[in-house]
mmCIF file of C-alpha atoms in Angstrom:
data_model
loop_
_atom_site.group_PDB
_atom_site.id
_atom_site.type_symbol
_atom_site.label_atom_id
_atom_site.label_comp_id
_atom_site.label_asym_id
_atom_site.label_seq_id
_atom_site.Cartn_x
_atom_site.Cartn_y
_atom_site.Cartn_z
ATOM 1 C CA UNK A 26 89.907 63.517 80.803
ATOM 2 C CA UNK A 27 92.034 66.607 80.831
ATOM 3 C CA UNK A 28 93.180 68.002 84.216
ATOM 4 C CA UNK A 29 91.277 71.070 85.355
ATOM 5 C CA UNK A 30 92.983 73.976 86.961
ATOM 6 C CA UNK A 31 91.359 74.329 90.414
ATOM 7 C CA UNK A 32 91.548 78.035 90.077
ATOM 8 C CA UNK A 33 89.448 77.941 87.102
ATOM 9 C CA UNK A 34 85.637 77.477 86.962
ATOM 10 C CA UNK A 35 82.896 77.324 84.672
ATOM 11 C CA UNK A 36 81.133 80.335 86.256
ATOM 12 C CA UNK A 37 83.040 83.526 87.634
ATOM 13 C CA UNK A 38 83.871 83.024 91.326
ATOM 14 C CA UNK A 39 82.505 85.446 93.752
ATOM 15 C CA UNK A 40 84.948 88.347 94.546
ATOM 16 C CA UNK A 41 85.129 89.118 98.182
ATOM 17 C CA UNK A 42 86.733 91.709 100.437
ATOM 18 C CA UNK A 43 88.306 88.820 102.543
ATOM 19 C CA UNK A 44 89.783 87.182 99.233
ATOM 20 C CA UNK A 45 91.225 90.570 98.087
ATOM 21 C CA UNK A 46 92.942 91.169 101.549
ATOM 22 C CA UNK A 47 94.278 87.662 101.608
ATOM 23 C CA UNK A 48 95.642 87.991 98.125
ATOM 24 C CA UNK A 49 97.390 91.357 99.159
ATOM 25 C CA UNK A 50 99.080 89.663 102.119
ATOM 26 C CA UNK A 51 100.366 86.943 99.971
ATOM 27 C CA UNK A 52 101.720 89.267 97.495
ATOM 28 C CA UNK A 53 103.647 91.478 99.980
ATOM 29 C CA UNK A 54 105.071 88.398 101.768
ATOM 30 C CA UNK A 55 104.838 89.666 105.290
ATOM 31 C CA UNK A 56 102.979 88.550 108.410
ATOM 32 C CA UNK A 57 101.973 91.871 109.848
ATOM 33 C CA UNK A 58 101.325 95.527 109.020
ATOM 34 C CA UNK A 59 103.927 97.919 110.681
ATOM 35 C CA UNK A 60 102.443 101.206 111.899
ATOM 36 C CA UNK A 61 104.377 104.002 113.400
ATOM 37 C CA UNK A 62 103.177 104.622 117.013
ATOM 38 C CA UNK A 63 102.791 108.408 116.136
ATOM 39 C CA UNK A 64 99.729 107.384 114.198
ATOM 40 C CA UNK A 65 98.025 106.715 117.502
ATOM 41 C CA UNK A 66 99.609 109.311 119.751
ATOM 42 C CA UNK A 67 102.197 111.955 119.165
ATOM 43 C CA UNK A 68 105.641 111.816 120.589
ATOM 44 C CA UNK A 69 106.294 112.748 124.172
ATOM 45 C CA UNK A 70 107.094 116.387 124.690
ATOM 46 C CA UNK A 71 104.489 117.599 122.214
ATOM 47 C CA UNK A 72 102.086 120.089 123.509
ATOM 48 C CA UNK A 73 99.220 118.162 122.154
ATOM 49 C CA UNK A 74 99.421 114.244 122.163
ATOM 50 C CA UNK A 75 96.633 113.825 119.621
ATOM 51 C CA UNK A 76 97.621 112.072 116.416
ATOM 52 C CA UNK A 77 95.952 111.123 113.032
ATOM 53 C CA UNK A 78 93.920 108.253 114.538
ATOM 54 C CA UNK A 79 91.722 110.934 116.395
ATOM 55 C CA UNK A 80 90.164 112.119 113.261
ATOM 56 C CA UNK A 81 88.859 108.643 112.202
ATOM 57 C CA UNK A 82 87.394 108.123 115.612
ATOM 58 C CA UNK A 83 85.667 111.550 115.997
ATOM 59 C CA UNK A 84 84.502 111.587 112.460
ATOM 60 C CA UNK A 85 83.256 107.928 112.697
ATOM 61 C CA UNK A 86 85.195 107.133 109.489
ATOM 62 C CA UNK A 87 85.700 103.358 109.678
ATOM 63 C CA UNK A 88 85.880 103.084 105.995
ATOM 64 C CA UNK A 89 88.780 105.716 105.883
ATOM 65 C CA UNK A 90 90.556 103.605 108.574
ATOM 66 C CA UNK A 91 90.121 100.472 106.706
ATOM 67 C CA UNK A 92 91.324 102.098 103.450
ATOM 68 C CA UNK A 93 94.406 103.441 105.256
ATOM 69 C CA UNK A 94 95.266 100.186 106.845
ATOM 70 C CA UNK A 95 95.048 98.271 103.553
ATOM 71 C CA UNK A 96 97.198 101.041 101.836
ATOM 72 C CA UNK A 97 99.862 100.376 104.608
ATOM 73 C CA UNK A 98 99.565 96.767 104.197
ATOM 74 C CA UNK A 99 100.176 97.071 100.357
ATOM 75 C CA UNK A 100 103.489 98.988 100.642
ATOM 76 C CA UNK A 101 106.224 97.437 98.478
ATOM 77 C CA UNK A 102 109.731 97.607 99.677
ATOM 78 C CA UNK A 103 110.712 99.214 96.336
ATOM 79 C CA UNK A 104 108.725 102.297 97.554
ATOM 80 C CA UNK A 105 106.533 102.231 94.396
ATOM 81 C CA UNK A 106 102.895 103.491 94.706
ATOM 82 C CA UNK A 107 100.175 100.818 94.799
ATOM 83 C CA UNK A 108 98.360 100.713 91.659
ATOM 84 C CA UNK A 109 95.095 99.017 91.463
ATOM 85 C CA UNK A 110 91.776 99.270 89.577
ATOM 86 C CA UNK A 111 89.048 101.208 91.356
ATOM 87 C CA UNK A 112 86.923 98.178 91.676
ATOM 88 C CA UNK A 113 89.826 96.210 93.325
ATOM 89 C CA UNK A 114 90.426 99.138 95.748
ATOM 90 C CA UNK A 115 86.714 99.041 96.597
ATOM 91 C CA UNK A 116 86.905 95.405 97.335
ATOM 92 C CA UNK A 117 89.978 95.780 99.584
ATOM 93 C CA UNK A 118 88.364 98.795 101.411
ATOM 94 C CA UNK A 119 85.188 96.841 101.960
ATOM 95 C CA UNK A 120 82.778 99.026 99.907
ATOM 96 C CA UNK A 121 79.787 96.763 99.111
ATOM 97 C CA UNK A 122 79.133 95.970 95.446
ATOM 98 C CA UNK A 123 75.591 97.307 96.048
ATOM 99 C CA UNK A 124 77.055 100.883 96.497
ATOM 100 C CA UNK A 125 75.537 103.146 93.806
ATOM 101 C CA UNK A 126 79.011 104.296 92.624
ATOM 102 C CA UNK A 127 81.883 102.387 94.211
ATOM 103 C CA UNK A 128 84.472 104.158 92.232
ATOM 104 C CA UNK A 129 83.207 107.590 93.642
ATOM 105 C CA UNK A 130 83.120 106.080 97.155
ATOM 106 C CA UNK A 131 86.771 104.852 96.599
ATOM 107 C CA UNK A 132 87.829 108.484 95.397
ATOM 108 C CA UNK A 133 86.170 110.272 98.190
ATOM 109 C CA UNK A 134 87.789 107.952 100.710
ATOM 110 C CA UNK A 135 91.158 108.575 99.340
ATOM 111 C CA UNK A 136 90.493 112.343 99.087
ATOM 112 C CA UNK A 137 89.629 112.387 102.882
ATOM 113 C CA UNK A 138 92.917 110.566 103.606
ATOM 114 C CA UNK A 139 94.824 112.908 101.324
ATOM 115 C CA UNK A 140 93.478 115.857 103.022
ATOM 116 C CA UNK A 141 95.064 114.770 106.202
ATOM 117 C CA UNK A 142 98.471 114.290 104.659
ATOM 118 C CA UNK A 143 98.394 110.513 105.037
ATOM 119 C CA UNK A 144 98.827 109.700 101.322
ATOM 120 C CA UNK A 145 98.649 110.987 97.889
ATOM 121 C CA UNK A 146 96.674 109.860 95.022
ATOM 122 C CA UNK A 147 97.307 109.781 91.216
ATOM 123 C CA UNK A 148 94.630 108.910 88.640
ATOM 124 C CA UNK A 149 95.071 109.691 84.989
ATOM 125 C CA UNK A 150 92.110 111.251 83.311
ATOM 126 C CA UNK A 151 89.743 108.682 82.009
ATOM 127 C CA UNK A 152 91.498 105.818 83.747
ATOM 128 C CA UNK A 153 89.993 103.463 86.314
ATOM 129 C CA UNK A 154 93.347 102.738 87.814
ATOM 130 C CA UNK A 155 94.371 104.580 90.987
ATOM 131 C CA UNK A 156 97.883 104.814 92.160
ATOM 132 C CA UNK A 157 98.317 105.608 95.906
ATOM 133 C CA UNK A 158 101.508 106.764 97.664
ATOM 134 C CA UNK A 159 101.947 106.667 101.410
ATOM 135 C CA UNK A 160 103.074 109.617 103.501
ATOM 136 C CA UNK A 161 104.496 109.562 107.028
ATOM 137 C CA UNK A 162 101.892 108.125 109.520
ATOM 138 C CA UNK A 163 102.023 111.218 111.856
ATOM 139 C CA UNK A 164 100.250 113.503 109.226
ATOM 140 C CA UNK A 165 103.258 115.565 108.827
ATOM 141 C CA UNK A 166 103.189 115.129 105.016
ATOM 142 C CA UNK A 167 106.765 113.883 105.021
ATOM 143 C CA UNK A 168 107.577 110.983 102.639
ATOM 144 C CA UNK A 169 106.904 107.453 103.877
ATOM 145 C CA UNK A 170 109.555 104.895 104.556
ATOM 146 C CA UNK A 171 109.389 101.509 106.305
ATOM 147 C CA UNK A 172 109.654 102.267 109.965
ATOM 148 C CA UNK A 173 112.966 100.884 111.632
ATOM 149 C CA UNK A 174 112.372 101.484 115.348
ATOM 150 C CA UNK A 175 115.579 103.213 115.946
ATOM 151 C CA UNK A 176 114.201 106.361 117.528
ATOM 152 C CA UNK A 177 110.836 107.349 119.282
ATOM 153 C CA UNK A 178 109.502 108.770 116.034
ATOM 154 C CA UNK A 179 110.399 105.462 114.199
ATOM 155 C CA UNK A 180 108.909 103.005 116.842
ATOM 156 C CA UNK A 181 106.007 101.005 115.419
ATOM 157 C CA UNK A 182 103.348 98.703 116.435
ATOM 158 C CA UNK A 183 102.494 95.453 114.602
ATOM 159 C CA UNK A 184 98.972 94.559 113.501
ATOM 160 C CA UNK A 185 99.250 90.945 112.325
ATOM 161 C CA UNK A 186 97.634 89.786 109.101
ATOM 162 C CA UNK A 187 96.070 87.190 111.371
ATOM 163 C CA UNK A 188 93.618 89.740 112.602
ATOM 164 C CA UNK A 189 92.041 89.908 109.070
ATOM 165 C CA UNK A 190 92.585 86.173 108.388
ATOM 166 C CA UNK A 191 90.710 85.092 111.371
ATOM 167 C CA UNK A 192 87.893 87.634 110.433
ATOM 168 C CA UNK A 193 88.131 89.857 113.392
ATOM 169 C CA UNK A 194 87.989 92.954 111.198
ATOM 170 C CA UNK A 195 84.347 91.974 110.505
ATOM 171 C CA UNK A 196 83.685 91.674 114.267
ATOM 172 C CA UNK A 197 85.455 94.759 115.658
ATOM 173 C CA UNK A 198 83.618 98.137 115.621
ATOM 174 C CA UNK A 199 85.516 101.623 115.337
ATOM 175 C CA UNK A 200 85.974 102.103 119.084
ATOM 176 C CA UNK A 201 87.219 98.494 119.284
ATOM 177 C CA UNK A 202 89.730 98.915 116.481
ATOM 178 C CA UNK A 203 90.884 102.170 117.997
ATOM 179 C CA UNK A 204 91.609 100.614 121.269
ATOM 180 C CA UNK A 205 93.198 97.607 119.711
ATOM 181 C CA UNK A 206 95.689 99.912 118.019
ATOM 182 C CA UNK A 207 96.224 101.889 121.349
ATOM 183 C CA UNK A 208 97.007 98.639 123.335
ATOM 184 C CA UNK A 209 99.281 97.417 120.577
ATOM 185 C CA UNK A 210 101.158 100.819 120.739
ATOM 186 C CA UNK A 211 102.074 100.310 124.417
ATOM 187 C CA UNK A 212 104.112 97.874 126.331
ATOM 188 C CA UNK A 213 102.366 94.949 127.741
ATOM 189 C CA UNK A 214 100.116 95.254 130.651
ATOM 190 C CA UNK A 215 99.338 98.904 130.583
ATOM 191 C CA UNK A 216 96.229 100.721 132.099
ATOM 192 C CA UNK A 217 94.126 102.976 129.831
ATOM 193 C CA UNK A 218 92.258 105.282 132.421
ATOM 194 C CA UNK A 219 89.197 106.406 130.441
ATOM 195 C CA UNK A 220 89.076 109.832 131.828
ATOM 196 C CA UNK A 221 92.618 110.485 130.470
ATOM 197 C CA UNK A 222 91.478 109.567 126.914
ATOM 198 C CA UNK A 223 90.403 113.161 125.741
ATOM 199 C CA UNK A 224 93.749 114.540 126.670
ATOM 200 C CA UNK A 225 96.027 111.586 125.652
ATOM 201 C CA UNK A 226 94.250 110.569 122.416
ATOM 202 C CA UNK A 227 91.592 112.997 121.412
ATOM 203 C CA UNK A 228 88.480 110.620 121.821
ATOM 204 C CA UNK A 229 85.886 110.215 124.654
ATOM 205 C CA UNK A 230 86.058 108.216 127.755
ATOM 206 C CA UNK A 231 83.037 106.241 126.534
ATOM 207 C CA UNK A 232 84.901 105.169 123.417
ATOM 208 C CA UNK A 233 87.739 104.021 125.476
ATOM 209 C CA UNK A 234 85.596 101.942 127.681
ATOM 210 C CA UNK A 235 83.411 100.518 124.947
ATOM 211 C CA UNK A 236 86.428 99.708 122.841
ATOM 212 C CA UNK A 237 88.357 97.894 125.520
ATOM 213 C CA UNK A 238 85.393 95.909 126.532
ATOM 214 C CA UNK A 239 84.744 94.744 123.011
ATOM 215 C CA UNK A 240 88.287 93.538 122.265
ATOM 216 C CA UNK A 241 88.338 91.792 125.600
ATOM 217 C CA UNK A 242 85.067 90.082 124.827
ATOM 218 C CA UNK A 243 86.490 88.999 121.233
ATOM 219 C CA UNK A 244 89.517 87.625 123.008
ATOM 220 C CA UNK A 245 92.082 89.915 121.340
ATOM 221 C CA UNK A 246 93.362 91.300 124.731
ATOM 222 C CA UNK A 247 93.749 89.871 128.211
ATOM 223 C CA UNK A 248 92.957 91.982 131.357
ATOM 224 C CA UNK A 249 94.331 91.668 134.813
ATOM 225 C CA UNK A 250 93.068 93.664 137.985
ATOM 226 C CA UNK A 251 95.422 95.388 140.440
ATOM 227 C CA UNK A 252 95.088 97.849 143.134
ATOM 228 C CA UNK A 253 96.758 101.239 143.680
ATOM 229 C CA UNK A 254 97.041 102.884 147.210
ATOM 230 C CA UNK A 255 94.921 105.961 147.353
ATOM 231 C CA UNK A 256 94.775 106.865 151.189
ATOM 232 C CA UNK A 257 92.257 109.675 150.787
ATOM 233 C CA UNK A 258 89.776 107.843 148.576
ATOM 234 C CA UNK A 259 86.668 106.336 150.151
ATOM 235 C CA UNK A 260 88.119 102.758 150.028
ATOM 236 C CA UNK A 261 91.724 103.836 150.403
ATOM 237 C CA UNK A 262 92.697 102.138 147.216
ATOM 238 C CA UNK A 263 91.767 102.354 143.430
ATOM 239 C CA UNK A 264 91.036 99.271 141.230
ATOM 240 C CA UNK A 265 93.197 99.351 138.165
ATOM 241 C CA UNK A 266 92.605 97.274 135.102
ATOM 242 C CA UNK A 267 95.685 96.512 132.920
ATOM 243 C CA UNK A 268 95.611 95.121 129.346
ATOM 244 C CA UNK A 269 97.842 93.202 127.080
ATOM 245 C CA UNK A 270 97.410 91.702 123.546
ATOM 246 C CA UNK A 271 96.974 87.904 123.333
ATOM 247 C CA UNK A 272 100.013 86.228 122.165
ATOM 248 C CA UNK A 273 99.121 85.764 118.490
ATOM 249 C CA UNK A 274 98.354 89.347 118.236
ATOM 250 C CA UNK A 275 101.746 90.480 119.230
ATOM 251 C CA UNK A 276 104.290 89.153 116.823
ATOM 252 C CA UNK A 277 107.733 88.242 118.055
ATOM 253 C CA UNK A 278 110.094 91.345 118.504
ATOM 254 C CA UNK A 279 113.047 91.868 116.303
ATOM 255 C CA UNK A 280 111.507 90.813 112.964
ATOM 256 C CA UNK A 281 112.174 93.203 110.156
ATOM 257 C CA UNK A 282 108.916 94.630 108.709
ATOM 258 C CA UNK A 283 109.999 93.795 105.278
ATOM 259 C CA UNK A 284 111.012 90.234 106.018
ATOM 260 C CA UNK A 285 109.255 87.500 104.155
ATOM 261 C CA UNK A 286 106.732 85.540 105.920
#
């Protein structure tokens, strides 16, 4: 009997979003997605600290955020655009096969991102292949380069591939993902007062509270309770909750974003 290739089958295998994402991670040979912190919040000293992440949250565009994260994940160190068939993009983004026109949904998603100066899209007339080139995460329209962390504008957070590999992308909603990125942006054990969120990030206090509670319930972050002296308050103190990512969600420092897994 002839040996059978385990990757071959007598019927076509089911193509899933999870399989597409895992194949992408294997191809880029990294263990995390580096994202400039200015995607979540603008640099200190800016008149407004709001950053591109705000638009995804207030417009409730989870599909757009998934598409952007996958585009960041796909970046090749040679700087070339990521070119995939529209059906493969739809799978990566998580557009259901039951969608009436997946290709149109992909195009509209990328057009939304392009309008916010986060990437550029090229698609030859009549072609089903779409090439996507990243722009800088702060929405400035400047060309993208892998962040190095040498200055405040170059500092980056790390979203580990394990977040997708363990299936948490399917469990977390948009407020949860927003706050996961926000916690990842900060140093360990930071508090996130909900009433400050509209000024600091551009989304509501309710979004902050719901997002933090969800990622705490999912075990993506840990929380500790401390107290701050407030002599003129009713109790004389204020209860403060501080958050940190669990160990596996915070990859070890010092690793080059382009280093092989």
